[in-house]
JSON list of C-alpha atoms and ligand atoms in Angstrom, two decimals:
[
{"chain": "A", "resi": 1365, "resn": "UNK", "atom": "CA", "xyz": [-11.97, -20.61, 13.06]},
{"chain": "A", "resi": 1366, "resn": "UNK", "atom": "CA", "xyz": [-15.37, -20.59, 10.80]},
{"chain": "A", "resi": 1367, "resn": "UNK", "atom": "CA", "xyz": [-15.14, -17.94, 7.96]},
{"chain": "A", "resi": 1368, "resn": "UNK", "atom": "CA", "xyz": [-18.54, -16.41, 7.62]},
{"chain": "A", "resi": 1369, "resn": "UNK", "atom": "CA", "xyz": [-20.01, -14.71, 4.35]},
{"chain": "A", "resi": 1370, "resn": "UNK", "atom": "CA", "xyz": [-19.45, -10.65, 5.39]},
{"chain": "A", "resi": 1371, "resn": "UNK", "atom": "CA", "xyz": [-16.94, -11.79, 8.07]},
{"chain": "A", "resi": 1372, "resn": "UNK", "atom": "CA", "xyz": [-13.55, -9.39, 7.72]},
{"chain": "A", "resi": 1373, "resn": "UNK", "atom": "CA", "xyz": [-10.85, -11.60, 5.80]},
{"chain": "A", "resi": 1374, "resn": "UNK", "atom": "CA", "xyz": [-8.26, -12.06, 8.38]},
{"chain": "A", "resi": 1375, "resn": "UNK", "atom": "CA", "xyz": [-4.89, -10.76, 8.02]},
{"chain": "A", "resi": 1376, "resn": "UNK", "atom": "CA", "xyz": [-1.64, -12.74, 8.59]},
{"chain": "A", "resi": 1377, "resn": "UNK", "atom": "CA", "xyz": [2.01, -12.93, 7.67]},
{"chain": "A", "resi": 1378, "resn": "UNK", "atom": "CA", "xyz": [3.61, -15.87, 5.70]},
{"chain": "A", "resi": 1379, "resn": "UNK", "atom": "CA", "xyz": [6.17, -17.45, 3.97]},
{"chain": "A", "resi": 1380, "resn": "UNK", "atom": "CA", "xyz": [5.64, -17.80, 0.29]},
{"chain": "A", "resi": 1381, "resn": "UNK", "atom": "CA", "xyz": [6.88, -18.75, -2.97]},
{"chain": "A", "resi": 1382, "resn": "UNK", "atom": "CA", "xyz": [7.56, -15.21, -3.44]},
{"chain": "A", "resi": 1383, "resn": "UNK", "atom": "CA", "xyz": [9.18, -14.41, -0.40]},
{"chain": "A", "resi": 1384, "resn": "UNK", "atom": "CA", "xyz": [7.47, -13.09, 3.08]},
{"chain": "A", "resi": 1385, "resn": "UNK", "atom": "CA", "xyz": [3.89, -11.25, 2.34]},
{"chain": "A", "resi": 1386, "resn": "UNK", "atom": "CA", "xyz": [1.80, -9.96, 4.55]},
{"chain": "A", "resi": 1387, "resn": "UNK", "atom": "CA", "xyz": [-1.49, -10.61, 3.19]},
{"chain": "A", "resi": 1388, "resn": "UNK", "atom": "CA", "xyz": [-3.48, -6.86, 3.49]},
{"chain": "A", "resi": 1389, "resn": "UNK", "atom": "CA", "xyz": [-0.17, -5.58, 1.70]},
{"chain": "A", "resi": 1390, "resn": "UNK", "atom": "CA", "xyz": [-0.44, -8.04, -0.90]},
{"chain": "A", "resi": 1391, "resn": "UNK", "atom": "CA", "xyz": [-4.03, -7.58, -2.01]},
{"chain": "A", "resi": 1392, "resn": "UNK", "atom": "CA", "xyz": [-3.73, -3.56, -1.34]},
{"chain": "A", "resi": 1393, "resn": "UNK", "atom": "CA", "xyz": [-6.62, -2.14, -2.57]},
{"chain": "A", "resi": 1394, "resn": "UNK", "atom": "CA", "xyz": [-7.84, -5.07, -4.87]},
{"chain": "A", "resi": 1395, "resn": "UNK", "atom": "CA", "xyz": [-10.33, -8.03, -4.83]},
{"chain": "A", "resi": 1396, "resn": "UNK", "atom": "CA", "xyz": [-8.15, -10.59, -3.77]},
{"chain": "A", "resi": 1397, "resn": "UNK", "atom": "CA", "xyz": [-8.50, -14.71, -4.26]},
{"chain": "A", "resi": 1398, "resn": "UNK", "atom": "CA", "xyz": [-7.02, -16.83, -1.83]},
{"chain": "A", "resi": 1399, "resn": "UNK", "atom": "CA", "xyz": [-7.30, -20.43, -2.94]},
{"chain": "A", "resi": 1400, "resn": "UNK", "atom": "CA", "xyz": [-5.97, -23.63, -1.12]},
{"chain": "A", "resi": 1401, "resn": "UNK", "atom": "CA", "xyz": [-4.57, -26.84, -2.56]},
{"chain": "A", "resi": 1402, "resn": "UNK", "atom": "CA", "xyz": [-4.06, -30.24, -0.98]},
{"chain": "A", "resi": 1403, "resn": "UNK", "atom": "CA", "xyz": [-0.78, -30.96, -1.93]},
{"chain": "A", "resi": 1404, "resn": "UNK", "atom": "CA", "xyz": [1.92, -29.96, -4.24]},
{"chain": "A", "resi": 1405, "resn": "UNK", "atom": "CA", "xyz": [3.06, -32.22, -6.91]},
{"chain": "A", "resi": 1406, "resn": "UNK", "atom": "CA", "xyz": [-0.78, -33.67, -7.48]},
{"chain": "A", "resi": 1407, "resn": "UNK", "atom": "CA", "xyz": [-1.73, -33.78, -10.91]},
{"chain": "A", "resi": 1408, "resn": "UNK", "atom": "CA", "xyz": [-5.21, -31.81, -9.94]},
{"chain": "A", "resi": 1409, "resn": "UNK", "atom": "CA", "xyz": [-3.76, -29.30, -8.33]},
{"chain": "A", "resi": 1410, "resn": "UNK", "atom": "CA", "xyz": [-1.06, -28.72, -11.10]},
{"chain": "A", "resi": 1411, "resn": "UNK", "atom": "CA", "xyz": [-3.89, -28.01, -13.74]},
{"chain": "A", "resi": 1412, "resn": "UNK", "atom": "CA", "xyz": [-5.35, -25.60, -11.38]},
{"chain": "A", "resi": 1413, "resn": "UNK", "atom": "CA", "xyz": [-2.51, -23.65, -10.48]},
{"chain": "A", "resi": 1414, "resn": "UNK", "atom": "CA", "xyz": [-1.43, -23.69, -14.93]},
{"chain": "A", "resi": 1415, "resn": "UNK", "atom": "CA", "xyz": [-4.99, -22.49, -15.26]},
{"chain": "A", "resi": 1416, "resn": "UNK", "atom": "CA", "xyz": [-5.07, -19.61, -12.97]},
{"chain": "A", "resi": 1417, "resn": "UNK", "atom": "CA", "xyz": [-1.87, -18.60, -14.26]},
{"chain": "A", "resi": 1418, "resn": "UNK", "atom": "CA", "xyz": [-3.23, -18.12, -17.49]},
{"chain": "A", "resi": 1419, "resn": "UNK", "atom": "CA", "xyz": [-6.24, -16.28, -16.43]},
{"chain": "A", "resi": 1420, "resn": "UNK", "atom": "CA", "xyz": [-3.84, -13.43, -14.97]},
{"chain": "A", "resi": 1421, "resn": "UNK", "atom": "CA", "xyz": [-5.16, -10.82, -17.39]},
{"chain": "A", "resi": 1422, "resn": "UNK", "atom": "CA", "xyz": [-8.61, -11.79, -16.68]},
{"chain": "A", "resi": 1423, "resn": "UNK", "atom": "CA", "xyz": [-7.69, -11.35, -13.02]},
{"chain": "A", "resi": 1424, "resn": "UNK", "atom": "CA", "xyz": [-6.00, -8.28, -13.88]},
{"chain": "A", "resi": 1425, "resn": "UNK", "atom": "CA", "xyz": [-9.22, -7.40, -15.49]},
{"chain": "A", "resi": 1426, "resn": "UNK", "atom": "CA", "xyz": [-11.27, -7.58, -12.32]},
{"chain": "A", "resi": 1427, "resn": "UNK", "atom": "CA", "xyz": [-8.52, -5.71, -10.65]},
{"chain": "A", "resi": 1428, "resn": "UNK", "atom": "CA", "xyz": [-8.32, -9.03, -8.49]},
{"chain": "A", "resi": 1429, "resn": "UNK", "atom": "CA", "xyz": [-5.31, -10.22, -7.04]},
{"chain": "A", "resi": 1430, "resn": "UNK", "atom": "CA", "xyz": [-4.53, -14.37, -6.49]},
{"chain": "A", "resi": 1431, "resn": "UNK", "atom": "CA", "xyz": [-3.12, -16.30, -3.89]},
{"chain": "A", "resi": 1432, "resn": "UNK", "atom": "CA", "xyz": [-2.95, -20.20, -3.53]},
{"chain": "A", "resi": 1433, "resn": "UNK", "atom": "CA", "xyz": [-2.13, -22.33, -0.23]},
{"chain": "A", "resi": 1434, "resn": "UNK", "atom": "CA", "xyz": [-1.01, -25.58, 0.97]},
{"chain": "A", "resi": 1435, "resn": "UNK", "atom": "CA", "xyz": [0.70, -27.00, 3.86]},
{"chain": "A", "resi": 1436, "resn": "UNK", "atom": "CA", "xyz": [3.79, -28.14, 1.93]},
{"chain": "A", "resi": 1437, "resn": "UNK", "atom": "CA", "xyz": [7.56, -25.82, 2.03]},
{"chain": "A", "resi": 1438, "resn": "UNK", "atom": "CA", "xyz": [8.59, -23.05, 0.21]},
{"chain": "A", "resi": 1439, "resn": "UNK", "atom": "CA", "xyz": [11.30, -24.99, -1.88]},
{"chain": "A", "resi": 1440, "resn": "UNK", "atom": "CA", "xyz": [8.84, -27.84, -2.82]},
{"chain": "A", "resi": 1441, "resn": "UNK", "atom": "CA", "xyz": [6.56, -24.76, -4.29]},
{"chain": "A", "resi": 1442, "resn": "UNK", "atom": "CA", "xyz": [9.41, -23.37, -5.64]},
{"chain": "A", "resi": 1443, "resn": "UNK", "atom": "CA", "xyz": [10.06, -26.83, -7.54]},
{"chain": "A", "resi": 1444, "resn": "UNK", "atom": "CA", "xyz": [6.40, -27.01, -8.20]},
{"chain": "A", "resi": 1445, "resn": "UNK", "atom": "CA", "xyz": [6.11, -24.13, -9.97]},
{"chain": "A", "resi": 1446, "resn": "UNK", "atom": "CA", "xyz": [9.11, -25.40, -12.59]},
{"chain": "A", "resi": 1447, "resn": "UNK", "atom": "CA", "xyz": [6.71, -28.24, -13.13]},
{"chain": "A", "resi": 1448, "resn": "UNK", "atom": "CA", "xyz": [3.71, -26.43, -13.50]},
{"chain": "A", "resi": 1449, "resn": "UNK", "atom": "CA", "xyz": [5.10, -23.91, -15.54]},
{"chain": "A", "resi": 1450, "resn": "UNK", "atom": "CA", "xyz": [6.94, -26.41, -18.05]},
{"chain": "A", "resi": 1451, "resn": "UNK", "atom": "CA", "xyz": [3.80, -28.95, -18.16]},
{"chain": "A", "resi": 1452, "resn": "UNK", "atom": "CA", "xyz": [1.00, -26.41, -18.48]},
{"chain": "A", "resi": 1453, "resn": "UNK", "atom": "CA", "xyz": [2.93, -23.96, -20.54]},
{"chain": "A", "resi": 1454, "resn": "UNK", "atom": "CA", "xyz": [2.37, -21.28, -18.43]},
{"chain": "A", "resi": 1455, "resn": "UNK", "atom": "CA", "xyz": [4.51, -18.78, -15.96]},
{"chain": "A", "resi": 1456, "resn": "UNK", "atom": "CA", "xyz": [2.88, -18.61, -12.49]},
{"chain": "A", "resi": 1457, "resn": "UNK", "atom": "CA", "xyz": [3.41, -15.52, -11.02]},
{"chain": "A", "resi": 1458, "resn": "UNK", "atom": "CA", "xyz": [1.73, -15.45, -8.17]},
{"chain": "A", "resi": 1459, "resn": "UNK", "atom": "CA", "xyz": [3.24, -16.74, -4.78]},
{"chain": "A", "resi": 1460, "resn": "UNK", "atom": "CA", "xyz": [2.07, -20.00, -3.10]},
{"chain": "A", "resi": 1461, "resn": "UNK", "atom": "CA", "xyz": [1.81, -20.04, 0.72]},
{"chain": "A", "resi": 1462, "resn": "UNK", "atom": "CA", "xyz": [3.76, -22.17, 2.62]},
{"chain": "A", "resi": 1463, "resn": "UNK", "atom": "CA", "xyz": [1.48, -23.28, 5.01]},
{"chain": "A", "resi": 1464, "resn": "UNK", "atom": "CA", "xyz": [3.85, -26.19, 7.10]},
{"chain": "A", "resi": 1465, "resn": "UNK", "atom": "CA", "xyz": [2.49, -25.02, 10.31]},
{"chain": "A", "resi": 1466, "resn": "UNK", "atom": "CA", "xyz": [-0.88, -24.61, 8.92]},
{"chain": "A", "resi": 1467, "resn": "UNK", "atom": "CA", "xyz": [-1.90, -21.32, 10.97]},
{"chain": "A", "resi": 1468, "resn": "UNK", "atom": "CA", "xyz": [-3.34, -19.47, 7.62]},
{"chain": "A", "resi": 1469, "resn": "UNK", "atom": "CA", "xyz": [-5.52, -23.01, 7.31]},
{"chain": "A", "resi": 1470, "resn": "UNK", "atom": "CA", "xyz": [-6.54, -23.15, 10.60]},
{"chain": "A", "resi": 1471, "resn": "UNK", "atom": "CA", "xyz": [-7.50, -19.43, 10.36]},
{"chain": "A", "resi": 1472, "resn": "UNK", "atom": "CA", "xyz": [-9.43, -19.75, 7.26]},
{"chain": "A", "resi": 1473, "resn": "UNK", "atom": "CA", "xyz": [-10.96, -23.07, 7.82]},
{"chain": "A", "resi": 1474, "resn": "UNK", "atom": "CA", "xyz": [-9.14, -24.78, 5.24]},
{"chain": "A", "resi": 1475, "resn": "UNK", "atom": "CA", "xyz": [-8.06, -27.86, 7.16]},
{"chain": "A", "resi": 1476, "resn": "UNK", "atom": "CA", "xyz": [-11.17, -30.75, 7.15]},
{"chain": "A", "resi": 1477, "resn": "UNK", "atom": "CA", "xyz": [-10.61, -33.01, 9.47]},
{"chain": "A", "resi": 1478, "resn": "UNK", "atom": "CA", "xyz": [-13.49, -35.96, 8.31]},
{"chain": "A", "resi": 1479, "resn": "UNK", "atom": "CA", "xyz": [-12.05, -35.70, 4.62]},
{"chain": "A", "resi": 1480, "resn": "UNK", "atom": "CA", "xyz": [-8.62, -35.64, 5.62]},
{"chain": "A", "resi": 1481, "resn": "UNK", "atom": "CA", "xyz": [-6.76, -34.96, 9.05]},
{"chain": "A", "resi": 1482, "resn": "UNK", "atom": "CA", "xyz": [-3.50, -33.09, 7.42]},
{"chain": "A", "resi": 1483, "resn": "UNK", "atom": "CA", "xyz": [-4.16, -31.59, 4.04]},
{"chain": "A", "resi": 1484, "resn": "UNK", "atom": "CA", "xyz": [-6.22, -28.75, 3.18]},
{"chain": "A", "resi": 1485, "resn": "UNK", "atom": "CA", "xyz": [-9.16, -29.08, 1.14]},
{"chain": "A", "resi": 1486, "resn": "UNK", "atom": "CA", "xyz": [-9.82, -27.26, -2.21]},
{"chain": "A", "resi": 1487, "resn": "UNK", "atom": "CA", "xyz": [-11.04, -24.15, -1.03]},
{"chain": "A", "resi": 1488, "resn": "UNK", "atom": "CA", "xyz": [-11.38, -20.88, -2.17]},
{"chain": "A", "resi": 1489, "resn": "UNK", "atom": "CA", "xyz": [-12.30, -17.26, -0.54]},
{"chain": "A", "resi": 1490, "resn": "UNK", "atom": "CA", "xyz": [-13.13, -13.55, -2.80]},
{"chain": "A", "resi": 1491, "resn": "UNK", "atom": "CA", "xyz": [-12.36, -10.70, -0.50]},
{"chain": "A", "resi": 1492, "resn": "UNK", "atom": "CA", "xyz": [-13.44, -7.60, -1.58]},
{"chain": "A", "resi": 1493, "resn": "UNK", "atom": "CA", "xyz": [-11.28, -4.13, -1.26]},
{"chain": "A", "resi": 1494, "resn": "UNK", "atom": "CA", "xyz": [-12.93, -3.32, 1.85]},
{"chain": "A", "resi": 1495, "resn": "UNK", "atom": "CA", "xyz": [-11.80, -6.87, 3.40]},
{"chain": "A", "resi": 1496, "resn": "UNK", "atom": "CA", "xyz": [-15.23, -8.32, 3.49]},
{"chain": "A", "resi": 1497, "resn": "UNK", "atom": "CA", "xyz": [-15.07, -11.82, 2.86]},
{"chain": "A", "resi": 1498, "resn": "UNK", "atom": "CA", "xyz": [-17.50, -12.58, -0.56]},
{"chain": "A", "resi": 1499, "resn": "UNK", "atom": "CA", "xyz": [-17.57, -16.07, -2.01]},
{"chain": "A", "resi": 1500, "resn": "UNK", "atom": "CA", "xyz": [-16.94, -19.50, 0.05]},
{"chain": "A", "resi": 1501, "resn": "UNK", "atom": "CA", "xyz": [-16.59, -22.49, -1.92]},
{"chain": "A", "resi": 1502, "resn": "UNK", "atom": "CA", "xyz": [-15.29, -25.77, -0.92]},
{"chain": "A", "resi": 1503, "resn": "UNK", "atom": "CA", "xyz": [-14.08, -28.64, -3.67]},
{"chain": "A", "resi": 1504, "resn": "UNK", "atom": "CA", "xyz": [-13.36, -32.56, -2.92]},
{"chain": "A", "resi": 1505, "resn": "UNK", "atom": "CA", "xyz": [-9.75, -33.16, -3.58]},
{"chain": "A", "resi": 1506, "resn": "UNK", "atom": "CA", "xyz": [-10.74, -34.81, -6.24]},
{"chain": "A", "resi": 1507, "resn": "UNK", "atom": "CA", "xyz": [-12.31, -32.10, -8.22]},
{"chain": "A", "resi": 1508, "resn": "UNK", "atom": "CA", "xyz": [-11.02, -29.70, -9.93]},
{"chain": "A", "resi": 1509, "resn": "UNK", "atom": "CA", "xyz": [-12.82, -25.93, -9.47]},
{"chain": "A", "resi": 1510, "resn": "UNK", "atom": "CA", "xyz": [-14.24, -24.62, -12.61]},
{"chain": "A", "resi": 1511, "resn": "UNK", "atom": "CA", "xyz": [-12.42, -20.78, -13.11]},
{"chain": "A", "resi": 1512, "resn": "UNK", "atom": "CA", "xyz": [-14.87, -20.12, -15.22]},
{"chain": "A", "resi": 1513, "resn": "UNK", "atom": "CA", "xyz": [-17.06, -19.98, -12.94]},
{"chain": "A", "resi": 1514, "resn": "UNK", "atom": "CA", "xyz": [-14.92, -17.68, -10.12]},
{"chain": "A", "resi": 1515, "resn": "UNK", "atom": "CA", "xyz": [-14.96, -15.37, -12.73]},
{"chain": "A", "resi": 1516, "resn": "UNK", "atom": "CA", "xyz": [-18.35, -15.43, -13.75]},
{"chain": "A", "resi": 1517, "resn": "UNK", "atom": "CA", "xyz": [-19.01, -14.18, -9.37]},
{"chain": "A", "resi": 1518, "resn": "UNK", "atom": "CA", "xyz": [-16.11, -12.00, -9.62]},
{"chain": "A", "resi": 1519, "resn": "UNK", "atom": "CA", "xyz": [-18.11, -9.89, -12.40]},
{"chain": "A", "resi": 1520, "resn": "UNK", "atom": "CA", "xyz": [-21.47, -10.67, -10.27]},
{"chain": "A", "resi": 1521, "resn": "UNK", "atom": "CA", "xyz": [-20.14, -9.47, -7.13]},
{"chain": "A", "resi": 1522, "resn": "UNK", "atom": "CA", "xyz": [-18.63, -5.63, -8.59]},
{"chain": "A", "resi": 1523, "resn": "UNK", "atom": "CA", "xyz": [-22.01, -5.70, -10.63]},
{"chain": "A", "resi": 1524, "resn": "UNK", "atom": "CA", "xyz": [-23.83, -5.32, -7.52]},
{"chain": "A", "resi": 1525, "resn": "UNK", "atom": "CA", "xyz": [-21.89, -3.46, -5.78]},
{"chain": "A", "resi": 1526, "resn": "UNK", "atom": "CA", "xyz": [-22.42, -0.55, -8.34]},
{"chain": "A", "resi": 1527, "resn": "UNK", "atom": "CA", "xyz": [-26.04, -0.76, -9.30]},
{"chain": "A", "resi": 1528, "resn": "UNK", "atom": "CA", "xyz": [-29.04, -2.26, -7.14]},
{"chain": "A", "resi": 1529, "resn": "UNK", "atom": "CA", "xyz": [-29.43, -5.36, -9.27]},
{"chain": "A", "resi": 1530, "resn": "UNK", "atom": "CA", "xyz": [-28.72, -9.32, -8.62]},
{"chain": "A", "resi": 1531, "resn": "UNK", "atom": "CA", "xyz": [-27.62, -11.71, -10.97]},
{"chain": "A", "resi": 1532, "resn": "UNK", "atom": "CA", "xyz": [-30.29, -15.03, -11.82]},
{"chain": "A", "resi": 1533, "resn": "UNK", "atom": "CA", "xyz": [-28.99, -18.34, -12.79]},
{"chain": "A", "resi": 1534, "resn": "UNK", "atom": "CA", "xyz": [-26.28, -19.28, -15.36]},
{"chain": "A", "resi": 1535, "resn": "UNK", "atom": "CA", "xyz": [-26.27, -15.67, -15.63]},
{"chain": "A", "resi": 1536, "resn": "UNK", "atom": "CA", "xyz": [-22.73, -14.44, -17.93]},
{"chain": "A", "resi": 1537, "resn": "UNK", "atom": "CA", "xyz": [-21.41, -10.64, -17.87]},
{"chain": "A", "resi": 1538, "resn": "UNK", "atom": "CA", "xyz": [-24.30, -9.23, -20.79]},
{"chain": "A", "resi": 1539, "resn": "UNK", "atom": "CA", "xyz": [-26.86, -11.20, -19.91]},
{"chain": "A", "resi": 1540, "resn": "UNK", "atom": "CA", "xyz": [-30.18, -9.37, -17.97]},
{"chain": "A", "resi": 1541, "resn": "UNK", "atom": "CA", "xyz": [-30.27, -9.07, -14.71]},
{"chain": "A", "resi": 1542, "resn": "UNK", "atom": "CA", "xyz": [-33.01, -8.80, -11.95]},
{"chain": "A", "resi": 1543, "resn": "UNK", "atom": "CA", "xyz": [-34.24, -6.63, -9.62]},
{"chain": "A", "resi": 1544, "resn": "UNK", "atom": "CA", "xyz": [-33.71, -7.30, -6.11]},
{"chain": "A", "resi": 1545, "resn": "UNK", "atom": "CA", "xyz": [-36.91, -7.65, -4.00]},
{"chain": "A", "resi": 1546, "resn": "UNK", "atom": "CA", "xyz": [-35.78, -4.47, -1.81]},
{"chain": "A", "resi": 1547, "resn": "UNK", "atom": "CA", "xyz": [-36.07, -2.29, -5.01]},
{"chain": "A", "resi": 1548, "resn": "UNK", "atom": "CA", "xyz": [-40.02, -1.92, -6.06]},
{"chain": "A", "resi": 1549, "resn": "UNK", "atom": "CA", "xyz": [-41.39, -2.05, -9.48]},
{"chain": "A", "resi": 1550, "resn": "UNK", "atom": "CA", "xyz": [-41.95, 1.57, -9.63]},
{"chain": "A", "resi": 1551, "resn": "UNK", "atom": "CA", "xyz": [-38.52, 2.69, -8.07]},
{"chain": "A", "resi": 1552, "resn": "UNK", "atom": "CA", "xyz": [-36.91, 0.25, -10.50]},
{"chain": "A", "resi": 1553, "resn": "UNK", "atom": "CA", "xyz": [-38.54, 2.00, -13.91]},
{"chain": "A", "resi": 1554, "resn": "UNK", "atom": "CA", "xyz": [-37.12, 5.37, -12.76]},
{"chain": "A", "resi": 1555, "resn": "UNK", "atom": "CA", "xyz": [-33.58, 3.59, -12.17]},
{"chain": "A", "resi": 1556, "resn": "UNK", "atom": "CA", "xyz": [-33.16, 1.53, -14.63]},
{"chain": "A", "resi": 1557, "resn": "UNK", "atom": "CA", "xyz": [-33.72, 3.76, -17.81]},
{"chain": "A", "resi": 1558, "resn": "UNK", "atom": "CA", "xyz": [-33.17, 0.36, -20.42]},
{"chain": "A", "resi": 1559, "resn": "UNK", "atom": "CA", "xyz": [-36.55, -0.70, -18.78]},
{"chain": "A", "resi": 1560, "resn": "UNK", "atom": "CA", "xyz": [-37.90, -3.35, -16.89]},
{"chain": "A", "resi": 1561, "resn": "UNK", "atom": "CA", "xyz": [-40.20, -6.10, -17.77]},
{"chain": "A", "resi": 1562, "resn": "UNK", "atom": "CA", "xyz": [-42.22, -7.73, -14.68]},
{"chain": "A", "resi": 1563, "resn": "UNK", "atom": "CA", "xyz": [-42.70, -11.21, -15.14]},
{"chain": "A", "resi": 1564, "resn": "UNK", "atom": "CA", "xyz": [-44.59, -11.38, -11.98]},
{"chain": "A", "resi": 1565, "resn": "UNK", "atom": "CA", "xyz": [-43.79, -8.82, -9.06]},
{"chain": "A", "resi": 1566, "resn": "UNK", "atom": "CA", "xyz": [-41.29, -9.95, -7.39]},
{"chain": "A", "resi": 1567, "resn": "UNK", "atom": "CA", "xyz": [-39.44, -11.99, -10.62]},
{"chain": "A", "resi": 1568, "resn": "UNK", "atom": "CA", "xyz": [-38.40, -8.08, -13.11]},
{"chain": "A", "resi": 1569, "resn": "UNK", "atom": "CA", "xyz": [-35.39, -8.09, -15.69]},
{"chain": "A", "resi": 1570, "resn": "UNK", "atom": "CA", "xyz": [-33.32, -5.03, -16.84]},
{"chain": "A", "resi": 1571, "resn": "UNK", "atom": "CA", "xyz": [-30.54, -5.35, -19.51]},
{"chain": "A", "resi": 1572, "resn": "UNK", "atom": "CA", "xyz": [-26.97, -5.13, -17.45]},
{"chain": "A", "resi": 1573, "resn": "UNK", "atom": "CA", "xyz": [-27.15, -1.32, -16.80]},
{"chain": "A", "resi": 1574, "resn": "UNK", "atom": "CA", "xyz": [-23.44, -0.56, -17.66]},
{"chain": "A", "resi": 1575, "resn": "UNK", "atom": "CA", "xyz": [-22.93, -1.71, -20.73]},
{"chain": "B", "resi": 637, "resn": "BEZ", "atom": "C1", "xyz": [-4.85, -33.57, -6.76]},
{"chain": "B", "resi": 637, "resn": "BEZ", "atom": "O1", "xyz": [-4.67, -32.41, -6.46]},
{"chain": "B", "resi": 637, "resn": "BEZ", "atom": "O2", "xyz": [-4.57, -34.00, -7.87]},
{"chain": "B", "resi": 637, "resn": "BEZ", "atom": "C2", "xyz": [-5.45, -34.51, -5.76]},
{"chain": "B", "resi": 637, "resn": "BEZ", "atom": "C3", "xyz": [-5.20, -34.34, -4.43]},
{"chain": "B", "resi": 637, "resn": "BEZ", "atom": "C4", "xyz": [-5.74, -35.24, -3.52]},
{"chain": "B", "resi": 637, "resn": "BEZ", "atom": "C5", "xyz": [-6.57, -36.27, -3.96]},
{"chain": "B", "resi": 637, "resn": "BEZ", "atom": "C6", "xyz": [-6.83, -36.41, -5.32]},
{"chain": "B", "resi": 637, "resn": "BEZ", "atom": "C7", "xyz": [-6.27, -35.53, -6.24]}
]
């Protein structure tokens, strides 16, 4: 199945290193991440996993919950996680799917067959609380995703949703923002009471309105 920006996130029952989940009742009312991994016991993989375990109060921050994927058992993740936790000096609390029969990666698109024909690829979704899938983004195996970054779109994404702005390149939580082209010059003085300079009319900044 093809996972569209705006699709619904579908929901689906799993096993997990955390026991059985069923994934609405798992992400509740939060953002939610669901993030898939070639393989367990790959070095890549490992660092990813350490690092998003780390980030939990960031996460926790964004009131965003995490999830990670791949098509190995529960008792390898289980094992995993002892590594990942010793060698990254970290304590991953969040489950890991056990994807064996790889119906949550054939749902979510997860499995590419020209890069390879069994594991997933590095892939990761945003949901928002109303289900609506966000953010698509699809690593090589051999390239580790930048968390940074995730969070950098996590704070885009509830930006927007509160305030009619959009967020330009390299933009950072603090930094300006711009007006959308749906909002007009005019309308956007009267919003945005920090100001607006007009660079040209269609390209206007405002400071981040709620800060
Ligand atoms: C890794 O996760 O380390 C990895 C997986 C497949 C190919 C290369 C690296």
């Amino acid at each position: 199945m093809t996972i569209r920006l705006g699709d619904s996130a579908p929901n689906f029952q799993a096993n997990s290193s955390s026991g059985n989940i069923d994934f609405y009742d798992y992400l509740q009312n939060s953002w939610g991440i669901l993030f898939s991994h070639p393989a367990d016991y790959t070095p890549v993989c490992t660092t990813e996993l350490g690092e998003t375990s780390k980030l939990k109060s960031e996460f926790d921050r964004r009131n965003t919950k995490v999830i990670a994927l791949s098509v190995d058992e529960v008792e390898d993740h289980q094992n995993w996680i002892k590594d990942i936790n010793e060698t990254q000096n970290t304590d991953v609390e969040f489950p890991i799917i056990a994807d064996k029969d790889r119906k949550v990666s054939e749902l979510y698109d997860f499995i590419h067959p020209n890069a390879s024909a069994t594991a997933t690829v590095r892939s990761l979704v945003i949901i928002d609380p109303d289900k609506k899938v966000r953010l698509i983004i699809t690593y090589p195996a051999s390239t580790g995703r930048n968390f940074t970054e995730i969070l950098r779109v996590l704070d885009s994404l509830q930006l927007v949703d509160s305030h009619k702005v959009a967020t330009p390149a390299d933009w950072v939580y603090g930094d300006d923002v711009v007006v959308p082209p749906a909002v007009s010059t005019e309308e956007a003085r009267k919003i945005f009471s920090k100001g607006v300079i007009e660079i040209t009319p269609y390209l206007r900044y405002t400071p981040q309105p709620d800060i």
